[in-house]
Amino acid sequence: MSLRAIISIISDLVITSQRQRYKQLHRAVVSLCLLIIGNVSIADTLRVGVPTPGQIPFFWLDEAGQYQGIYPDTLRLIAKDLGLTLSFEPLSQARLRRHFEIGEIDIEMGVSANVDDRRELKKVSLFTRPFSVVNEVIIYRPELSFPVFILKDLAGQRVATVRGNTVPDNLIREDFTNEWQIAQRVHRGWNNIGLMKEAVALYYQREENLDYETSLPYASNPVSFRINTRIKDKLPDMNSSINRLDEQGILEQLVCKYLCGPTINTQ
């Protein structure tokens, strides 16, 4: 074989090897770009932990698999205002808190900034300015003749309450699983008095046509969005958005959408 033929064969091998390396490099670059794009997309999506089961009218999963309620609707308004993407993730309350602590959840909805959390959770928690107030009220049978305004008026009375909720020692508590049970029992006359959240009491009155009276609030708790310190740079913008929505009256209208009837499109 001539020297020219040998050189030609070697050149072909080098060119083939270079083409293969180029193809491999091209595939690697494409894969890296897709990975980066995917990670950026994930990073831009805020993961919202939602406790299960839901609590109407604050948050619940509808038949279409979408979260509805005062809390998710408020957060969607903020996200739309700031150009954020949300991913709602249902979790038990215990798992939600654990995932929040390790940075796998970015936002928890409707939390009091004064809540007594464990140290690990406090270290990674920041709170927006309050966006709503949760009032606690007394519901009672319409025929009751004594005034029902504050808890001390109920001393010695049997009171229906949600199991685990704090109740003054001078009341005779009767525990139930949830507020829907309490509302039904007072409506049917099986209990004369119950303790529950005002928004829930009003919602059941309107949607289920339940018959009971509602007291003025005996306690009020401002609620905020708990955000993970991982996204602390978004806190000022979220607060500004809440301020704008509040000043424009949109937050009040949103609450009325669930408690008074539809008034605006908040989507």
mmCIF file of C-alpha atoms in Angstrom:
data_model
loop_
_atom_site.group_PDB
_atom_site.id
_atom_site.type_symbol
_atom_site.label_atom_id
_atom_site.label_comp_id
_atom_site.label_asym_id
_atom_site.label_seq_id
_atom_site.Cartn_x
_atom_site.Cartn_y
_atom_site.Cartn_z
ATOM 1 C CA MET A 1 0.000 0.000 0.000
ATOM 2 C CA SER A 2 1.320 3.404 -0.963
ATOM 3 C CA LEU A 3 2.077 6.151 1.525
ATOM 4 C CA ARG A 4 -0.634 8.307 -0.076
ATOM 5 C CA ALA A 5 -3.254 5.583 0.524
ATOM 6 C CA ILE A 6 -2.189 5.172 4.148
ATOM 7 C CA ILE A 7 -2.407 8.958 4.736
ATOM 8 C CA SER A 8 -5.861 9.009 3.112
ATOM 9 C CA ILE A 9 -7.128 6.228 5.409
ATOM 10 C CA ILE A 10 -5.767 7.987 8.511
ATOM 11 C CA SER A 11 -7.388 11.277 7.433
ATOM 12 C CA ASP A 12 -10.760 9.553 6.958
ATOM 13 C CA LEU A 13 -10.504 8.029 10.441
ATOM 14 C CA VAL A 14 -9.674 11.410 12.001
ATOM 15 C CA ILE A 15 -12.578 13.112 10.199
ATOM 16 C CA THR A 16 -14.989 10.326 11.239
ATOM 17 C CA SER A 17 -13.788 10.533 14.831
ATOM 18 C CA GLN A 18 -14.208 14.320 14.834
ATOM 19 C CA ARG A 19 -17.759 14.019 13.469
ATOM 20 C CA GLN A 20 -18.656 11.490 16.160
ATOM 21 C CA ARG A 21 -17.196 13.707 18.858
ATOM 22 C CA TYR A 22 -19.114 16.680 17.432
ATOM 23 C CA LYS A 23 -22.379 14.730 17.486
ATOM 24 C CA GLN A 24 -21.726 13.627 21.055
ATOM 25 C CA LEU A 25 -20.863 17.180 22.066
ATOM 26 C CA HIS A 26 -23.968 18.517 20.309
ATOM 27 C CA ARG A 27 -26.202 16.020 22.127
ATOM 28 C CA ALA A 28 -24.584 16.931 25.446
ATOM 29 C CA VAL A 29 -25.067 20.667 24.855
ATOM 30 C CA VAL A 30 -28.725 20.165 23.877
ATOM 31 C CA SER A 31 -29.344 18.028 26.969
ATOM 32 C CA LEU A 32 -27.677 20.620 29.185
ATOM 33 C CA CYS A 33 -29.784 23.417 27.699
ATOM 34 C CA LEU A 34 -32.986 21.439 28.249
ATOM 35 C CA LEU A 35 -31.950 20.730 31.831
ATOM 36 C CA ILE A 36 -31.190 24.393 32.487
ATOM 37 C CA ILE A 37 -34.502 25.485 30.938
ATOM 38 C CA GLY A 38 -36.350 22.903 33.016
ATOM 39 C CA ASN A 39 -34.640 23.985 36.219
ATOM 40 C CA VAL A 40 -35.348 27.651 35.509
ATOM 41 C CA SER A 41 -39.000 26.788 34.942
ATOM 42 C CA ILE A 42 -39.127 24.852 38.214
ATOM 43 C CA ALA A 43 -37.305 27.634 40.036
ATOM 44 C CA ASP A 44 -39.844 30.179 38.773
ATOM 45 C CA THR A 45 -42.756 28.082 40.082
ATOM 46 C CA LEU A 46 -43.684 28.721 43.698
ATOM 47 C CA ARG A 47 -44.852 25.589 45.489
ATOM 48 C CA VAL A 48 -47.875 26.251 47.701
ATOM 49 C CA GLY A 49 -48.617 23.738 50.439
ATOM 50 C CA VAL A 50 -52.338 23.155 50.977
ATOM 51 C CA PRO A 51 -53.484 21.242 54.095
ATOM 52 C CA THR A 52 -55.828 18.313 53.609
ATOM 53 C CA PRO A 53 -58.736 18.133 53.965
ATOM 54 C CA GLY A 54 -59.878 21.531 52.692
ATOM 55 C CA GLN A 55 -61.799 24.073 54.729
ATOM 56 C CA ILE A 56 -64.620 25.871 52.929
ATOM 57 C CA PRO A 57 -64.678 28.834 52.214
ATOM 58 C CA PHE A 58 -60.956 29.316 52.816
ATOM 59 C CA PHE A 59 -59.628 26.588 50.497
ATOM 60 C CA TRP A 60 -60.873 23.357 48.950
ATOM 61 C CA LEU A 61 -60.369 21.166 45.882
ATOM 62 C CA ASP A 62 -63.253 21.343 43.407
ATOM 63 C CA GLU A 63 -64.521 18.552 41.144
ATOM 64 C CA ALA A 64 -62.234 19.730 38.341
ATOM 65 C CA GLY A 65 -59.179 19.299 40.570
ATOM 66 C CA GLN A 66 -58.638 23.058 41.029
ATOM 67 C CA TYR A 67 -58.236 24.812 44.358
ATOM 68 C CA GLN A 68 -60.941 27.342 45.152
ATOM 69 C CA GLY A 69 -61.513 29.639 48.111
ATOM 70 C CA ILE A 70 -60.485 32.918 49.690
ATOM 71 C CA TYR A 71 -56.850 31.938 50.247
ATOM 72 C CA PRO A 72 -55.920 30.495 46.810
ATOM 73 C CA ASP A 73 -57.867 33.239 45.010
ATOM 74 C CA THR A 74 -55.997 35.920 46.952
ATOM 75 C CA LEU A 75 -52.669 34.275 46.187
ATOM 76 C CA ARG A 76 -53.568 33.993 42.490
ATOM 77 C CA LEU A 77 -54.278 37.731 42.376
ATOM 78 C CA ILE A 78 -50.840 38.414 43.859
ATOM 79 C CA ALA A 79 -49.178 35.960 41.463
ATOM 80 C CA LYS A 80 -50.906 37.560 38.480
ATOM 81 C CA ASP A 81 -49.835 41.004 39.656
ATOM 82 C CA LEU A 82 -46.194 39.917 40.016
ATOM 83 C CA GLY A 83 -45.978 37.489 37.090
ATOM 84 C CA LEU A 84 -45.448 34.430 39.296
ATOM 85 C CA THR A 85 -46.399 30.811 38.626
ATOM 86 C CA LEU A 86 -48.017 28.747 41.385
ATOM 87 C CA SER A 87 -48.181 25.017 41.979
ATOM 88 C CA PHE A 88 -50.686 23.935 44.655
ATOM 89 C CA GLU A 89 -49.584 20.763 46.442
ATOM 90 C CA PRO A 90 -51.976 18.950 48.827
ATOM 91 C CA LEU A 91 -50.321 17.643 51.981
ATOM 92 C CA SER A 92 -51.318 16.708 55.493
ATOM 93 C CA GLN A 93 -50.603 19.541 57.922
ATOM 94 C CA ALA A 94 -47.689 17.636 59.473
ATOM 95 C CA ARG A 95 -46.093 16.832 56.088
ATOM 96 C CA LEU A 96 -46.660 20.397 54.880
ATOM 97 C CA ARG A 97 -44.657 21.770 57.801
ATOM 98 C CA ARG A 98 -41.866 19.206 57.348
ATOM 99 C CA HIS A 99 -41.598 19.947 53.609
ATOM 100 C CA PHE A 100 -41.552 23.666 54.396
ATOM 101 C CA GLU A 101 -38.670 23.205 56.825
ATOM 102 C CA ILE A 102 -36.492 21.491 54.199
ATOM 103 C CA GLY A 103 -37.335 23.998 51.458
ATOM 104 C CA GLU A 104 -39.672 21.833 49.374
ATOM 105 C CA ILE A 105 -42.640 24.149 50.018
ATOM 106 C CA ASP A 106 -42.379 27.897 49.377
ATOM 107 C CA ILE A 107 -45.718 29.239 50.652
ATOM 108 C CA GLU A 108 -48.309 28.301 53.266
ATOM 109 C CA MET A 109 -51.627 30.156 53.125
ATOM 110 C CA GLY A 110 -53.643 31.764 55.903
ATOM 111 C CA VAL A 111 -51.196 31.567 58.813
ATOM 112 C CA SER A 112 -51.098 33.795 61.880
ATOM 113 C CA ALA A 113 -47.692 35.398 62.352
ATOM 114 C CA ASN A 114 -48.166 34.893 66.106
ATOM 115 C CA VAL A 115 -48.535 31.124 65.863
ATOM 116 C CA ASP A 116 -46.302 29.160 68.240
ATOM 117 C CA ASP A 117 -44.174 27.110 65.813
ATOM 118 C CA ARG A 118 -41.319 24.734 66.489
ATOM 119 C CA ARG A 119 -37.854 26.248 66.240
ATOM 120 C CA GLU A 120 -36.939 24.517 62.966
ATOM 121 C CA LEU A 121 -39.984 26.000 61.261
ATOM 122 C CA LYS A 122 -39.448 29.471 62.681
ATOM 123 C CA LYS A 123 -35.894 29.569 61.282
ATOM 124 C CA VAL A 124 -37.126 29.321 57.682
ATOM 125 C CA SER A 125 -40.358 31.336 58.027
ATOM 126 C CA LEU A 126 -41.154 34.881 56.979
ATOM 127 C CA PHE A 127 -44.634 36.404 56.861
ATOM 128 C CA THR A 128 -46.303 38.814 54.485
ATOM 129 C CA ARG A 129 -48.413 41.625 55.846
ATOM 130 C CA PRO A 130 -51.887 40.326 56.813
ATOM 131 C CA PHE A 131 -54.275 39.970 53.877
ATOM 132 C CA SER A 132 -57.368 38.974 55.854
ATOM 133 C CA VAL A 133 -58.786 38.496 59.347
ATOM 134 C CA VAL A 134 -60.293 35.277 60.664
ATOM 135 C CA ASN A 135 -63.011 35.962 63.236
ATOM 136 C CA GLU A 136 -64.205 33.436 65.793
ATOM 137 C CA VAL A 137 -67.935 33.561 66.571
ATOM 138 C CA ILE A 138 -70.642 31.836 68.564
ATOM 139 C CA ILE A 139 -73.536 30.295 66.648
ATOM 140 C CA TYR A 140 -76.739 29.564 68.550
ATOM 141 C CA ARG A 141 -80.366 28.612 68.203
ATOM 142 C CA PRO A 142 -82.588 31.619 67.292
ATOM 143 C CA GLU A 143 -84.979 30.955 70.183
ATOM 144 C CA LEU A 144 -82.328 31.394 72.894
ATOM 145 C CA SER A 145 -83.349 34.316 75.105
ATOM 146 C CA PHE A 146 -80.065 35.098 76.860
ATOM 147 C CA PRO A 147 -77.465 37.337 75.192
ATOM 148 C CA VAL A 148 -74.701 35.442 73.432
ATOM 149 C CA PHE A 149 -71.880 37.853 72.702
ATOM 150 C CA ILE A 150 -68.723 36.786 74.510
ATOM 151 C CA LEU A 151 -67.457 33.496 75.876
ATOM 152 C CA LYS A 152 -67.922 34.430 79.533
ATOM 153 C CA ASP A 153 -71.672 34.682 78.844
ATOM 154 C CA LEU A 154 -71.599 30.938 78.207
ATOM 155 C CA ALA A 155 -70.245 29.868 81.612
ATOM 156 C CA GLY A 156 -71.661 26.465 82.516
ATOM 157 C CA GLN A 157 -73.251 26.005 79.085
ATOM 158 C CA ARG A 158 -72.677 22.960 76.866
ATOM 159 C CA VAL A 159 -70.856 24.153 73.742
ATOM 160 C CA ALA A 160 -70.117 22.280 70.505
ATOM 161 C CA THR A 161 -66.547 22.821 69.326
ATOM 162 C CA VAL A 162 -63.965 21.283 67.010
ATOM 163 C CA ARG A 163 -61.835 18.671 68.720
ATOM 164 C CA GLY A 164 -58.450 20.130 69.683
ATOM 165 C CA ASN A 165 -59.554 23.775 69.708
ATOM 166 C CA THR A 166 -58.885 25.808 72.836
ATOM 167 C CA VAL A 167 -61.999 26.483 74.919
ATOM 168 C CA PRO A 168 -62.261 28.253 78.314
ATOM 169 C CA ASP A 169 -62.441 25.898 81.302
ATOM 170 C CA ASN A 170 -65.784 27.328 82.459
ATOM 171 C CA LEU A 171 -67.537 25.849 79.402
ATOM 172 C CA ILE A 172 -68.778 22.289 79.050
ATOM 173 C CA ARG A 173 -67.292 21.287 75.716
ATOM 174 C CA GLU A 174 -68.705 18.723 73.325
ATOM 175 C CA ASP A 175 -66.153 17.845 70.657
ATOM 176 C CA PHE A 176 -66.801 17.152 66.986
ATOM 177 C CA THR A 177 -64.590 16.483 63.981
ATOM 178 C CA ASN A 178 -65.268 19.669 62.013
ATOM 179 C CA GLU A 179 -67.304 22.860 61.801
ATOM 180 C CA TRP A 180 -69.767 21.405 59.293
ATOM 181 C CA GLN A 181 -70.944 18.963 61.972
ATOM 182 C CA ILE A 182 -71.338 21.813 64.471
ATOM 183 C CA ALA A 183 -73.329 23.960 62.028
ATOM 184 C CA GLN A 184 -75.678 21.065 61.230
ATOM 185 C CA ARG A 185 -76.220 20.171 64.885
ATOM 186 C CA VAL A 186 -77.101 23.732 65.899
ATOM 187 C CA HIS A 187 -79.358 24.068 62.843
ATOM 188 C CA ARG A 188 -81.235 20.881 63.785
ATOM 189 C CA GLY A 189 -81.448 21.762 67.469
ATOM 190 C CA TRP A 190 -79.201 18.927 68.613
ATOM 191 C CA ASN A 191 -76.903 21.545 70.140
ATOM 192 C CA ASN A 192 -77.945 25.010 71.256
ATOM 193 C CA ILE A 193 -74.519 26.636 70.981
ATOM 194 C CA GLY A 194 -71.401 26.127 68.866
ATOM 195 C CA LEU A 195 -68.051 27.834 68.328
ATOM 196 C CA MET A 196 -66.650 28.288 64.825
ATOM 197 C CA LYS A 197 -65.063 30.682 62.346
ATOM 198 C CA GLU A 198 -67.328 33.489 61.167
ATOM 199 C CA ALA A 199 -66.592 32.947 57.463
ATOM 200 C CA VAL A 200 -67.486 29.265 57.759
ATOM 201 C CA ALA A 201 -70.685 30.025 59.695
ATOM 202 C CA LEU A 202 -71.833 32.597 57.131
ATOM 203 C CA TYR A 203 -70.927 30.346 54.195
ATOM 204 C CA TYR A 204 -72.985 27.444 55.541
ATOM 205 C CA GLN A 205 -75.895 29.786 56.289
ATOM 206 C CA ARG A 206 -75.924 31.034 52.699
ATOM 207 C CA GLU A 207 -75.029 27.897 50.758
ATOM 208 C CA GLU A 208 -76.827 25.297 52.887
ATOM 209 C CA ASN A 209 -79.677 27.512 54.157
ATOM 210 C CA LEU A 210 -78.943 26.650 57.790
ATOM 211 C CA ASP A 211 -80.937 28.308 60.553
ATOM 212 C CA TYR A 212 -78.916 29.776 63.426
ATOM 213 C CA GLU A 213 -77.829 33.145 64.763
ATOM 214 C CA THR A 214 -74.241 34.379 64.702
ATOM 215 C CA SER A 215 -72.675 36.509 67.417
ATOM 216 C CA LEU A 216 -70.248 39.346 66.970
ATOM 217 C CA PRO A 217 -66.635 38.079 66.902
ATOM 218 C CA TYR A 218 -65.230 37.144 70.296
ATOM 219 C CA ALA A 219 -61.707 36.800 68.847
ATOM 220 C CA SER A 220 -59.977 38.025 65.671
ATOM 221 C CA ASN A 221 -56.760 36.714 64.145
ATOM 222 C CA PRO A 222 -55.016 38.450 61.213
ATOM 223 C CA VAL A 223 -53.710 35.902 58.702
ATOM 224 C CA SER A 224 -50.773 36.132 56.309
ATOM 225 C CA PHE A 225 -48.873 34.037 53.808
ATOM 226 C CA ARG A 226 -45.940 32.207 55.355
ATOM 227 C CA ILE A 227 -43.076 32.264 52.854
ATOM 228 C CA ASN A 228 -39.854 30.303 52.971
ATOM 229 C CA THR A 229 -36.638 32.255 53.503
ATOM 230 C CA ARG A 230 -35.503 30.630 50.238
ATOM 231 C CA ILE A 231 -37.692 33.164 48.395
ATOM 232 C CA LYS A 232 -37.256 36.075 50.814
ATOM 233 C CA ASP A 233 -36.476 38.414 47.906
ATOM 234 C CA LYS A 234 -40.150 38.160 46.867
ATOM 235 C CA LEU A 235 -41.487 39.366 50.229
ATOM 236 C CA PRO A 236 -41.380 43.152 49.511
ATOM 237 C CA ASP A 237 -43.170 42.718 46.172
ATOM 238 C CA MET A 238 -45.814 40.463 47.718
ATOM 239 C CA ASN A 239 -46.451 43.019 50.461
ATOM 240 C CA SER A 240 -46.752 45.799 47.884
ATOM 241 C CA SER A 241 -49.220 43.714 45.877
ATOM 242 C CA ILE A 242 -51.345 43.014 48.974
ATOM 243 C CA ASN A 243 -51.351 46.746 49.733
ATOM 244 C CA ARG A 244 -52.552 47.575 46.209
ATOM 245 C CA LEU A 245 -55.283 44.936 46.263
ATOM 246 C CA ASP A 246 -56.418 46.145 49.678
ATOM 247 C CA GLU A 247 -56.478 49.825 48.677
ATOM 248 C CA GLN A 248 -58.469 48.994 45.531
ATOM 249 C CA GLY A 249 -61.053 47.105 47.601
ATOM 250 C CA ILE A 250 -60.434 43.881 45.687
ATOM 251 C CA LEU A 251 -59.615 41.795 48.764
ATOM 252 C CA GLU A 252 -62.878 42.789 50.431
ATOM 253 C CA GLN A 253 -64.825 42.012 47.253
ATOM 254 C CA LEU A 254 -63.122 38.631 46.990
ATOM 255 C CA VAL A 255 -64.247 37.677 50.497
ATOM 256 C CA CYS A 256 -67.766 38.842 49.655
ATOM 257 C CA LYS A 257 -67.718 36.599 46.586
ATOM 258 C CA TYR A 258 -67.800 33.615 48.936
ATOM 259 C CA LEU A 259 -69.820 35.048 51.821
ATOM 260 C CA CYS A 260 -72.243 37.482 50.136
ATOM 261 C CA GLY A 261 -72.567 36.099 46.608
ATOM 262 C CA PRO A 262 -70.643 36.672 43.337
ATOM 263 C CA THR A 263 -69.680 40.307 42.759
ATOM 264 C CA ILE A 264 -66.517 40.278 40.639
ATOM 265 C CA ASN A 265 -64.391 37.954 38.573
ATOM 266 C CA THR A 266 -61.234 37.426 40.616
ATOM 267 C CA GLN A 267 -59.547 35.058 38.186
#
